[in-house]
Structures are given as C-alpha cells and as structure tokens.
C-alpha cells in the first residue's frame, strides 16, 4: 500500500531525530550536547527602536528613501502620498477601456443603492449621491487599492442613522440632524487619518473575524427589517431598530397600513433582483446582469408608477431629488462644544467600522490579484476623503463589497474606475435627478434587501462553530445584540467579547504534558500523540505562551497542579516518584519580572518536594532576562538545556552514575 505525505514527513522527522546525537559521540560512548549560549545583548536604545519599528513600521516605508538624492526623495514622497502619480505613469488605453467599463458598471449599481442608503441614514436621497461623487475622486488620488469601489454602504448608513437619531430627531429638526451627521463624518475622517498617520492600523484587528461576522449578519437582518416600511407601504413606522419593535409595528398596521399595490411592485422587483443575483453567481461572465438590475428596476418601476398614477393610490414615491452638485457644508460642522463631542463619539465608531469593512475588502481583492496593500496608507486615504466629504455635504463613505466585486469582475485595472463612476454620478446630479421623482420607495427597499442578504454569512458562522466555540459565542453575542437590542449595543458586545477572549487567552495560557515518541528524541503532547510515553521519574511540561504578570501565578499553579496529579497517580500505582520537572520553554517568547518571580517560587516549591527544576530551550529574550535576574544561580547553570532530549539524557546519565 502507498504512503501518505504525512507518513513521509513523520518518517523524515524521526530520521533526523535519530541522527541528532550521532555526530557528537565522545570516547565514553555517551552523547554530548550543545550548550545553551547567552547571545550578545542589544543596547537599550537599539532594542527599543527595533521594537517600535517592527510595531509601527513593519513594512518599512522609508527603505526606498535611503541613499537617494533630494529630488528623488521628493518624487517618492509624493508617490507615497498620491499613488496615482506612480501608476499613472504606466497608464494606457487598454487599462482605460477596462476602467471605463468597470466605472460605468458600478455607477449603474451605485446610483439606486445610494438613494436607498441615504434613507437608512435618515437623509434626503441626494446626500447618498453626493457621497458617491467627492469621496471616490479623493480616494482615486490617494488610495492604493486597484479594485475597491467607494461610496455609502448599508451598515455604516444604518449606524450613522441610528446613532445620530438618538441625539437629534431628524423628523423634527432636519437642519440640526444634518449638522450632526456632517460633524460625525468629519471626525470619522480624522479618526481614520490619525490611525494611518500614527500607524495604529493594527488596532482594528482587535475586533475578531467572528465578531464581525455576527455584527454584519445581525445588521443585515436589521436593515432588511427596516425596509418593510417601504416594502409594505407603511406610513407610521417605529424609530427603533430591534426586531421586537419592528415586528410589532409591522403586524400592528396589517389591517390599515399595508398597501397592496406597493407590495406587488416591491415583491415583483425583489424576485427580479434576487434572480439576477443568482444567475450572476452561477455564471461569472453574467456579472453585469446583477450590476444593471437595480437601475433597470428603478427605470421600469418609475415608468410603471408614472403611467398608472399609482402614487395617487397610496404608493409612496421618492418625490423631488435636489438637482446640482454637492453644496458646501463646512459651516454645518461643529468643531467645539457639545455637538462636537456628540459628533466625535458617533464619528469614531462609524469610522472604525468603515475602516474594518474597507480593509477587509481591500485585502481580499489584493490577495486575488497578488499585489501588496499598505493598510496605513489606505487609512489616510479614507480619512482624507471623509474629511473632504464632510465639507461637501457627504456622510461617511467607505469600500462597498458588492460594488467592489462588480468592479473586479468588470475588469478594472486601477482606481480610475472610481473616477468614471464619480463622473456618471455628477451627470446624474446635474441632469437626471428629476426623472427619479416617481420612483416608488418599494423599489429602493427591494434593492437594499437584495444587497444586504449577501452580508448574512451563515456558512462562516457554521465554520466558526466547528473551529472555536468561544469565537462562536462572540459571533452570536454580536448577532443577537444587534437584532434584539440595537446596532450600537451589538457592536459593544462584539468588542467586549473580542477583548474578553484576548484576556482569557493571555491570563489562562495552555499547558501540555509531554511524552517521548518511541525510538526518537522527540517529545510531544501526550493527548495529541497517544504513542508518546512519559519518562519515569520525570514530568515534562510545555507552557504555550509568554509568561507575564497577567498569567504568571496561573502558570506556576498550573504546573504544580500537574505535578500533584501526576504524583497521586504514581503513588496509586506504586511507581517511583517524580525527581525532575522539565519545563519546555520554546513557545515562551517573552517573560517579565512577575514571570521570573513565579519561576523562582516554583523552584522553591519543588525543592521542598525534593524535585529539581530544569528548563529546556529558552529563547533569546527569555535567557537574557533569566541571566539578568540571576535565576540560573538559583536552579544551577547546568539545569538549562538546549532541548528536552538533552535534559532527559543528562538526568538519566546522572542517575546511572549515582
């Protein structure tokens, strides 16, 4: 029978292991061992700068600036700030054709979506179009992603609408409400740009993938439920977003609030939109069907309402959309005072969620096309575009997954597709907006429902359940928090559970008891490898984490508990007691003073029991700190070994000599 790849790898590992000591056999016939050496210690300044550079400048953006003349440094600086100066030099007609087609395609998708998303943010329809005009132009100049399509998105629109509505009622004071939204957009941009300039992009990684899946899925359901107002033709609808309030509002108006003509229009076009989406997924070359389906639906439904005068029979329509390009909104932004504080709180949350979505989208398509994406540059670009947008009547814009996917499949080559899309939106604002007057609200609801359904990722939730139950708890916590309470509570739960998971893993690291694989010098977890055998008279424990103040006492107590349990088993079976406890430290990447203090206490506790402490394979940072604390003087300089195998054989040799 044939051998699997894993069998060959294991056989090779065993072969290497069996020869590990054969090259160092002295005259007495016993193997000799490599000593654990103390590497040269870095100076404090160099160590600090190295750590800071790795944390904040892992990509080392200044590397290309070294040994360059001033003129070249200026050009490189401008290219770093405006990537269009770099890719624009190699732009050609072939790339333009691809970007033109992609830009026109995503424009046909974004125009009806933007009108609907503006309603999610409790704004007039034109503000959604404004947000797909200025921000994409800024991003095209400063963004480094070739595929991302910029504009309003459902999740951020609902988040802005919900948080701002909680501070100012849009129905009673629209002027103040808009001011708060523009102020929040300004501070969202400031937050994003600051994170990029300070190279703090790693902070958004603290929101786990599982929490994001739950939050996005819950938000998608909440958005879909909110669309029942327009889909069913209900005039008096709850301002709350939780599922209980929404369903109570829906069923409470079933006899006097629903409009059958509206339901007929909405249902027919929702079936059309979902069918277009289905066929586009089945046949990738038919991506354009999904892209033009929303605009086609708007045109057909608008014409249908116009010729049948359905608006006179209870079908709610968009009515007037203000014509013209973005007016200035600088005078609406509050930079100080209570309004500024409210705007900052809303903007910081919306900005972080927008960043998370854009970063995920950008990385996805960058990996598909095999190019590098500088996350910090992306944050600066997104931040600047939102700051500029806040001054030109836009609300928070970011990368849209549906539009970016269409952009990618349409064959975009550069960010110029965003410029094309922006140009089409400009023409729409200047020429076409009056034609949307008779567009039924039901069709906008259908478009949003068909768009957000893709955010409900049940397959990812099932996979999370199979992989990590704690991750699944974070996912479900965020999901139920959004649909049963509110979007902000769901987000808070997602963040809280993500941090709780980090704290749990830091404060309660895993430990494993190791055993020897027969006929080798390899030591593995006895739970993972049933063939692994414990070494008589020895207990080998591996600590799978750095040892810090947050977990040092737990690590010490956990090791002592393992020793106690092992001794009780040996006593029950009349076997020899433990004489040596070996701690395998290769996974221990760092240790602090509390960790060293815990090891010292562990050593003293073991000495009282007549057990000797041995360490195996401490890393460079750990061995430096152990020597600085004079820990080897406590356990003996000959009690630190290169490998577990070295420690076991040395102790066996000593036992035999005795």
XYZ file of C-alpha atoms in Angstrom:
658
model
C 0.000 0.000 0.000
C 1.169 3.587 -0.665
C 2.350 6.005 1.995
C 0.675 9.387 2.628
C 2.599 12.668 2.618
C 2.178 12.965 6.398
C 3.744 9.488 6.849
C 6.766 10.553 4.794
C 7.150 13.796 6.762
C 6.946 11.926 10.086
C 9.451 9.329 8.875
C 11.854 12.099 7.840
C 11.425 13.794 11.226
C 12.202 10.549 13.034
C 15.235 10.013 10.824
C 16.578 13.462 11.608
C 15.898 12.875 15.286
C 17.744 9.550 15.334
C 20.859 11.197 13.907
C 20.662 14.229 16.159
C 23.205 12.928 18.651
C 25.199 10.508 16.490
C 27.530 13.250 15.301
C 28.700 14.070 18.811
C 29.814 10.836 20.437
C 32.949 11.121 22.619
C 35.233 8.274 23.664
C 32.996 7.162 26.551
C 30.252 6.277 24.052
C 27.726 8.700 25.556
C 26.269 11.600 23.546
C 27.441 15.141 24.230
C 25.190 18.188 23.995
C 25.268 21.725 22.706
C 25.329 24.327 25.444
C 22.649 26.998 25.742
C 24.610 30.129 24.955
C 23.831 33.668 26.050
C 23.614 35.783 22.840
C 25.093 39.309 22.708
C 22.772 41.712 24.471
C 21.326 44.563 22.410
C 21.725 48.092 23.676
C 18.559 49.536 25.200
C 18.171 52.220 22.507
C 18.590 49.719 19.679
C 16.189 47.280 21.318
C 13.530 49.975 21.773
C 13.873 51.341 18.236
C 13.782 47.822 16.797
C 10.590 47.014 18.715
C 8.902 50.286 17.749
C 9.941 49.885 14.115
C 8.508 46.367 13.962
C 5.279 47.503 15.624
C 4.621 50.693 13.694
C 6.761 50.356 10.551
C 6.686 46.648 9.757
C 6.548 47.449 6.042
C 9.468 49.902 6.429
C 8.136 52.534 4.008
C 11.325 54.602 4.289
C 13.561 51.829 2.930
C 13.352 53.134 -0.649
C 14.345 56.654 0.527
C 17.817 55.649 1.652
C 20.812 56.958 -0.298
C 18.577 58.896 -2.723
C 19.081 62.487 -3.944
C 16.656 65.140 -2.670
C 14.732 65.356 -5.948
C 14.141 61.589 -5.933
C 13.066 61.703 -2.290
C 10.526 64.416 -3.168
C 9.118 62.331 -6.027
C 8.967 59.211 -3.854
C 7.252 61.193 -1.086
C 4.600 62.483 -3.485
C 4.096 58.985 -4.916
C 3.699 57.597 -1.401
C 1.047 60.231 -0.659
C -0.595 60.088 -4.093
C -0.214 56.593 -5.620
C -1.889 57.878 -8.801
C 1.438 59.562 -9.653
C 3.064 56.130 -9.696
C 0.525 54.010 -11.580
C -0.476 56.967 -13.780
C 2.949 56.875 -15.485
C 2.186 53.412 -16.862
C -1.451 54.072 -17.723
C -2.528 53.205 -21.274
C -5.574 52.861 -23.488
C -6.076 49.177 -22.679
C -6.286 49.918 -18.967
C -8.598 52.860 -19.632
C -11.036 50.639 -21.554
C -11.185 48.230 -18.603
C -11.615 51.046 -16.086
C -14.259 52.766 -18.243
C -16.375 49.621 -18.489
C -15.944 48.910 -14.760
C -16.767 52.508 -13.810
C -19.933 52.581 -15.899
C -20.999 49.213 -14.492
C -20.565 50.151 -10.826
C -22.227 53.528 -11.477
C -25.376 51.733 -12.658
C -25.282 49.780 -9.385
C -24.406 52.631 -7.027
C -26.981 55.238 -8.116
C -30.111 53.371 -6.956
C -28.253 51.980 -3.924
C -27.101 55.453 -2.851
C -30.642 56.823 -2.922
C -31.788 53.949 -0.702
C -28.805 54.107 1.666
C -29.418 57.830 2.251
C -32.834 56.893 3.647
C -31.112 54.453 6.029
C -29.092 57.416 7.311
C -32.341 59.457 7.622
C -31.125 61.876 4.935
C -32.657 63.119 1.704
C -31.819 60.946 -1.355
C -29.360 63.402 -2.934
C -26.961 63.039 0.012
C -26.332 59.432 -0.961
C -25.401 60.571 -4.472
C -23.207 63.362 -3.067
C -21.284 60.703 -1.119
C -20.530 58.823 -4.342
C -19.158 61.908 -6.078
C -16.478 63.627 -3.958
C -15.080 60.731 -1.827
C -14.331 58.425 -4.821
C -12.385 61.240 -6.517
C -10.222 61.790 -3.411
C -9.699 58.050 -2.998
C -8.638 57.654 -6.637
C -5.815 60.131 -5.948
C -4.675 58.724 -2.606
C -5.870 55.103 -2.367
C -3.620 52.146 -3.083
C -6.283 49.529 -3.864
C -6.988 48.897 -7.548
C -10.343 47.230 -7.010
C -12.186 48.864 -4.142
C -15.273 50.926 -5.092
C -16.032 53.835 -2.780
C -19.407 55.126 -1.629
C -22.071 54.800 1.073
C -22.685 51.293 2.419
C -25.693 49.823 4.186
C -24.064 49.001 7.546
C -22.429 52.395 8.057
C -25.551 54.209 6.798
C -27.712 52.435 9.376
C -25.101 53.006 12.095
C -24.899 56.733 11.356
C -28.689 56.997 11.150
C -29.274 55.118 14.405
C -26.619 56.899 16.467
C -27.443 60.370 15.149
C -31.195 59.824 15.527
C -30.564 59.015 19.174
C -29.171 62.535 19.645
C -31.330 64.643 17.307
C -34.750 63.755 15.869
C -34.458 64.031 12.079
C -38.216 64.486 11.623
C -38.408 67.490 13.957
C -35.114 69.245 13.254
C -33.517 68.126 9.986
C -31.085 71.058 9.896
C -29.537 70.121 13.248
C -29.583 66.453 12.310
C -27.608 67.102 9.112
C -25.112 69.199 11.066
C -24.559 66.298 13.456
C -24.091 63.855 10.546
C -21.544 66.126 8.817
C -19.730 66.675 12.135
C -19.651 62.904 12.712
C -18.326 62.372 9.176
C -15.564 64.929 9.810
C -14.458 63.190 12.988
C -14.754 59.771 11.325
C -12.252 61.001 8.737
C -9.990 62.488 11.425
C -10.044 59.170 13.316
C -9.201 57.177 10.194
C -6.415 59.518 9.071
C -4.935 59.659 12.587
C -4.802 55.863 12.818
C -2.988 55.767 9.485
C -0.532 58.591 10.217
C 0.295 57.194 13.659
C 0.498 53.714 12.105
C -2.030 52.305 14.538
C -3.884 50.247 11.968
C -3.308 47.095 13.987
C -5.940 48.349 16.460
C -8.807 47.388 14.141
C -7.547 43.796 14.251
C -8.736 43.619 17.868
C -12.269 43.202 16.507
C -12.213 39.488 15.758
C -13.416 37.958 12.491
C -16.116 36.051 14.355
C -17.461 39.226 15.970
C -17.502 40.973 12.587
C -19.406 38.055 11.003
C -22.040 38.205 13.755
C -22.261 42.006 13.682
C -22.592 42.167 9.879
C -25.194 39.382 9.770
C -27.254 40.966 12.551
C -27.025 44.381 10.900
C -28.100 42.894 7.549
C -31.237 41.437 9.135
C -31.931 44.729 10.918
C -31.562 46.675 7.658
C -33.836 44.233 5.821
C -36.482 44.572 8.547
C -36.268 48.364 8.367
C -37.110 48.136 4.664
C -40.506 46.607 5.453
C -41.771 50.173 5.882
C -41.220 50.969 2.214
C -41.811 47.416 1.000
C -45.284 47.204 2.567
C -46.198 50.872 2.175
C -46.478 51.571 5.925
C -46.609 55.277 6.803
C -46.322 55.178 10.617
C -43.294 53.042 11.476
C -41.224 52.638 14.633
C -37.963 54.540 15.007
C -36.435 51.618 16.927
C -34.324 49.002 15.146
C -34.747 45.908 17.346
C -36.688 43.014 15.840
C -39.420 43.041 18.510
C -40.313 46.720 17.949
C -40.134 46.383 14.169
C -42.360 43.290 14.006
C -44.824 44.862 16.443
C -45.004 47.903 14.163
C -45.428 45.709 11.057
C -48.199 43.464 12.424
C -49.884 46.342 14.213
C -50.539 48.054 10.865
C -51.544 44.958 8.868
C -55.225 45.940 8.630
C -54.913 49.640 7.927
C -51.316 50.405 6.969
C -50.311 47.963 4.236
C -50.760 48.900 0.570
C -51.285 46.022 -1.849
C -50.044 47.938 -4.909
C -46.808 48.751 -3.084
C -46.392 45.111 -2.011
C -46.977 43.938 -5.593
C -44.341 46.293 -7.018
C -41.832 45.502 -4.285
C -42.300 41.724 -4.468
C -42.090 41.559 -8.269
C -38.868 43.520 -8.467
C -37.344 41.790 -5.428
C -37.807 38.463 -7.237
C -36.206 40.028 -10.324
C -33.225 41.354 -8.329
C -32.635 38.088 -6.482
C -32.901 36.128 -9.752
C -30.338 38.429 -11.368
C -28.043 37.950 -8.388
C -28.463 34.166 -8.538
C -27.668 33.898 -12.260
C -24.687 36.245 -11.872
C -23.233 33.939 -9.214
C -23.851 30.848 -11.342
C -22.297 32.386 -14.449
C -19.417 34.739 -13.646
C -19.496 36.206 -17.162
C -23.032 37.462 -16.430
C -21.892 39.733 -13.581
C -23.283 42.722 -15.491
C -26.826 41.333 -15.089
C -26.617 41.866 -11.319
C -24.895 45.230 -11.819
C -27.591 46.741 -14.065
C -30.570 45.022 -12.378
C -31.095 47.771 -9.703
C -31.015 50.626 -12.226
C -33.234 48.641 -14.600
C -35.684 48.088 -11.747
C -35.717 51.794 -10.922
C -36.357 52.776 -14.555
C -39.134 50.217 -15.091
C -40.870 50.821 -11.754
C -40.676 54.603 -12.166
C -42.215 54.376 -15.627
C -44.890 51.999 -14.332
C -45.880 54.334 -11.485
C -45.888 57.337 -13.837
C -48.226 55.831 -16.443
C -50.579 54.193 -13.918
C -50.641 57.131 -11.461
C -50.062 54.588 -8.687
C -48.843 57.381 -6.422
C -52.476 58.562 -6.202
C -53.494 55.131 -4.893
C -51.203 55.001 -1.871
C -47.879 54.018 -3.497
C -45.234 56.147 -1.805
C -42.665 57.717 -4.145
C -39.289 59.410 -3.732
C -40.646 62.786 -4.911
C -38.123 65.512 -5.636
C -34.375 64.869 -5.512
C -32.466 68.141 -5.377
C -30.625 68.856 -8.601
C -26.984 70.011 -8.752
C -23.587 69.034 -7.362
C -22.562 68.965 -3.720
C -23.125 72.244 -1.858
C -20.615 73.275 0.797
C -21.373 72.044 4.303
C -18.326 73.453 6.094
C -20.498 75.886 8.058
C -22.567 72.942 9.356
C -19.587 71.243 11.063
C -19.171 71.855 14.801
C -15.529 71.856 15.906
C -16.176 72.704 19.558
C -18.933 72.360 22.106
C -21.470 69.681 22.947
C -22.328 68.986 19.303
C -18.658 68.351 18.517
C -18.426 65.843 21.385
C -21.514 64.001 20.129
C -20.179 64.063 16.577
C -16.816 62.720 17.706
C -18.393 59.773 19.541
C -20.560 58.852 16.554
C -17.789 59.501 14.026
C -15.174 57.456 15.856
C -17.452 54.398 15.943
C -18.630 54.787 12.340
C -15.072 55.477 11.173
C -13.726 52.312 12.784
C -16.498 50.144 11.310
C -15.959 51.746 7.889
C -12.222 51.071 8.200
C -12.800 47.445 9.146
C -15.045 46.883 6.130
C -12.756 48.700 3.673
C -9.629 46.942 4.972
C -11.236 43.509 4.656
C -12.415 44.267 1.114
C -9.088 45.749 0.038
C -7.063 42.831 1.394
C -9.407 40.293 -0.227
C -9.048 41.675 -3.739
C -5.344 42.476 -3.300
C -4.664 38.813 -2.494
C -6.754 37.735 -5.504
C -4.656 39.913 -7.821
C -1.420 39.285 -5.904
C -0.371 42.819 -5.012
C 0.511 44.460 -1.714
C -1.818 46.843 0.088
C -0.438 49.305 2.640
C -3.111 49.374 5.352
C -1.873 52.631 6.879
C -1.917 54.419 3.504
C -5.461 53.169 3.000
C -6.498 54.645 6.330
C -5.022 58.022 5.464
C -6.771 57.976 2.070
C -10.123 57.010 3.598
C -9.689 59.603 6.333
C -8.847 62.464 3.969
C -11.743 61.604 1.645
C -14.220 61.608 4.548
C -12.881 64.904 5.908
C -13.279 66.404 2.423
C -16.679 64.727 2.130
C -17.901 66.226 5.404
C -17.265 69.679 3.937
C -19.153 68.884 0.722
C -22.452 67.512 2.094
C -21.357 63.853 2.197
C -21.718 61.376 5.027
C -19.301 58.540 5.866
C -18.208 56.626 2.744
C -16.096 53.501 2.566
C -15.488 50.452 0.385
C -18.587 48.578 -0.751
C -18.208 44.804 -1.120
C -20.939 44.371 -3.747
C -19.657 47.260 -5.863
C -16.030 46.221 -5.408
C -16.881 42.676 -6.514
C -18.600 44.035 -9.638
C -15.662 46.388 -10.200
C -13.276 43.437 -10.037
C -15.352 41.210 -12.337
C -15.859 44.051 -14.822
C -12.089 44.106 -15.370
C -10.911 47.249 -13.589
C -7.175 47.873 -13.677
C -6.741 50.913 -11.429
C -8.620 53.254 -9.121
C -9.589 55.248 -12.240
C -12.842 53.249 -12.296
C -13.852 55.311 -9.246
C -13.266 58.480 -11.286
C -15.520 57.174 -14.059
C -18.211 56.254 -11.526
C -17.920 59.691 -9.942
C -18.325 61.308 -13.371
C -21.525 59.362 -14.029
C -22.879 60.397 -10.603
C -22.027 64.029 -11.468
C -24.061 63.785 -14.694
C -26.891 62.180 -12.727
C -26.920 65.032 -10.200
C -26.850 67.663 -12.925
C -29.270 66.156 -15.430
C -31.186 63.059 -14.343
C -32.370 63.524 -10.742
C -35.778 64.992 -11.747
C -36.539 61.695 -13.503
C -36.446 59.858 -10.144
C -39.480 61.795 -8.895
C -41.911 58.894 -9.442
C -39.562 56.168 -8.231
C -41.514 54.091 -5.666
C -39.968 53.666 -2.215
C -40.772 49.960 -2.512
C -38.184 49.511 -5.256
C -35.492 51.164 -3.123
C -36.414 48.811 -0.272
C -36.163 45.842 -2.641
C -32.727 46.981 -3.836
C -31.436 47.324 -0.266
C -32.885 43.951 0.803
C -31.265 42.196 -2.182
C -27.946 43.946 -1.412
C -27.764 43.148 2.315
C -28.796 39.496 2.038
C -25.221 38.740 0.992
C -23.983 40.033 4.370
C -25.719 37.154 6.184
C -22.852 34.656 6.167
C -24.324 31.534 7.771
C -21.601 29.346 6.249
C -18.941 31.348 8.103
C -20.938 31.000 11.331
C -21.107 27.202 10.903
C -17.365 27.078 10.260
C -16.694 29.218 13.342
C -18.785 26.796 15.427
C -16.702 23.863 14.176
C -13.373 25.592 14.779
C -13.748 27.579 18.006
C -16.749 27.611 20.356
C -15.539 30.799 22.077
C -15.366 32.529 18.695
C -18.893 31.326 18.009
C -20.014 32.894 21.299
C -18.560 36.229 20.133
C -20.316 35.824 16.791
C -23.707 35.051 18.322
C -23.324 37.723 21.020
C -22.834 40.411 18.385
C -25.615 38.948 16.213
C -28.300 38.796 18.912
C -27.188 42.115 20.390
C -27.848 43.843 17.060
C -31.205 42.263 16.213
C -32.728 42.234 19.708
C -31.364 45.480 21.175
C -29.643 47.932 18.819
C -26.755 48.292 16.404
C -24.556 50.093 18.931
C -25.217 47.502 21.656
C -24.396 44.708 19.204
C -21.151 46.469 18.327
C -20.345 46.955 22.018
C -20.953 43.252 22.681
C -18.733 42.332 19.719
C -15.872 44.490 21.037
C -16.359 43.318 24.649
C -16.322 39.613 23.744
C -13.301 40.095 21.443
C -11.355 41.714 24.272
C -12.591 39.132 26.766
C -11.266 36.391 24.519
C -7.865 38.085 24.327
C -7.753 38.489 28.110
C -8.784 34.871 28.636
C -6.054 33.605 26.325
C -3.455 35.871 27.941
C -4.397 35.099 31.538
C -5.090 31.377 31.053
C -2.491 30.037 28.612
C -2.474 26.392 27.626
C -0.018 23.924 29.102
C 0.739 20.409 27.913
C 2.378 17.334 29.418
C 4.936 15.889 27.007
C 5.993 12.312 26.408
C 8.682 10.625 24.338
C 7.841 9.136 20.946
C 9.360 5.615 20.917
C 12.777 5.216 19.253
C 13.224 9.001 18.930
C 14.342 12.005 20.949
C 11.127 13.826 20.071
C 8.779 14.882 22.874
C 5.151 15.682 22.095
C 1.822 16.339 23.833
C 0.575 13.013 25.187
C -3.028 13.990 24.465
C -2.271 14.631 20.800
C 0.104 11.676 20.360
C -1.195 8.543 22.118
C 2.102 6.739 21.383
C 4.074 9.269 23.422
C 5.345 7.750 26.679
C 6.048 9.552 29.934
C 9.607 9.314 31.170
C 9.844 7.503 34.540
C 10.846 9.843 37.368
C 10.314 12.935 35.238
C 7.458 15.289 34.409
C 7.819 17.338 31.223
C 5.527 20.375 30.914
C 5.289 22.793 27.991
C 3.971 26.341 28.513
C 2.335 27.621 25.320
C 2.542 31.362 25.978
C 4.732 34.221 27.085
C 4.807 34.490 30.889
C 3.687 37.908 32.121
C 2.248 39.433 35.293
C -1.227 38.595 33.973
C -0.648 34.832 33.887
C 2.493 34.112 35.912
C 0.659 32.906 39.036
C -1.663 30.750 36.931
C 1.319 29.155 35.119
C 3.056 28.375 38.424
C -0.116 26.958 39.982
C -0.944 25.003 36.835
C 2.496 23.352 36.760
C 2.276 22.473 40.463
C -1.220 21.078 39.920
C 0.083 18.881 37.081
C 2.858 17.662 39.392
C 0.417 16.907 42.215
C -1.920 14.990 39.890
C 0.982 13.005 38.460
C 2.372 12.136 41.896
C -1.040 10.924 43.048
C -1.297 8.630 40.018
C 2.225 7.273 40.587
C 1.529 6.674 44.275
C -1.680 4.826 43.457
C 0.220 2.564 41.024
C 3.278 2.080 43.336
C 5.606 3.702 40.810
C 8.726 5.813 41.508
C 8.053 9.427 42.456
C 8.978 12.433 40.312
C 12.560 13.658 40.759
C 12.843 16.112 37.846
C 10.384 18.615 36.401
C 11.371 19.847 32.937
C 9.698 22.990 31.571
C 9.832 23.162 27.747
C 10.108 26.908 27.040
C 10.351 27.147 23.252
C 6.811 28.680 22.985
C 7.642 31.207 25.750
C 8.503 34.201 23.586
C 8.938 36.630 26.486
C 8.915 36.876 30.263
C 8.689 39.783 32.695
C 9.724 40.259 36.323
C 6.460 38.729 37.582
C 7.096 35.703 35.382
C 10.629 35.274 36.720
C 9.345 35.704 40.277
C 6.794 32.945 39.597
C 9.581 30.646 38.331
C 11.579 31.376 41.470
C 8.599 30.462 43.656
C 8.054 27.341 41.542
C 11.687 26.358 42.064
C 11.441 26.797 45.862
C 8.186 24.818 45.996
C 9.790 21.996 44.022
C 12.886 21.972 46.242
C 10.644 21.406 49.285
C 9.180 18.390 47.467
C 12.601 17.089 46.522
C 12.067 17.789 42.822
C 14.696 19.503 40.649
C 13.580 22.160 38.126
C 15.086 22.047 34.619
C 14.483 24.403 31.696
C 14.670 23.437 28.014
C 15.174 25.711 25.013
C 14.534 29.216 26.390
C 14.593 31.872 23.641
C 16.993 34.779 23.271
C 14.862 37.343 25.095
C 13.982 34.898 27.888
C 17.541 33.691 28.512
C 18.761 37.300 28.734
C 16.186 38.133 31.386
C 16.841 34.931 33.307
C 20.545 35.726 33.493
C 19.861 39.381 34.385
C 17.781 38.188 37.349
C 20.456 35.603 38.317
C 17.843 32.856 38.035
C 20.453 30.298 36.828
C 22.232 30.754 40.197
C 19.060 29.519 41.890
C 18.476 26.384 39.809
C 22.055 25.800 38.698
C 23.738 26.815 35.456
C 23.791 23.195 34.326
C 19.980 22.998 34.631
C 19.224 24.860 31.392
C 19.326 22.714 28.240
C 19.044 23.143 24.507
C 16.320 20.506 24.118
C 14.104 18.315 26.266
C 16.043 15.327 24.916
C 19.297 16.783 26.252
C 17.743 17.313 29.683
C 16.300 13.778 29.852
C 19.508 12.015 28.769
C 21.680 14.147 31.096
C 19.496 13.370 34.088
C 19.427 9.662 33.183
C 23.216 9.669 32.972
C 23.478 11.296 36.407
C 21.055 8.764 37.853
C 23.136 5.909 36.432
C 26.352 7.406 37.843
C 24.756 7.626 41.264
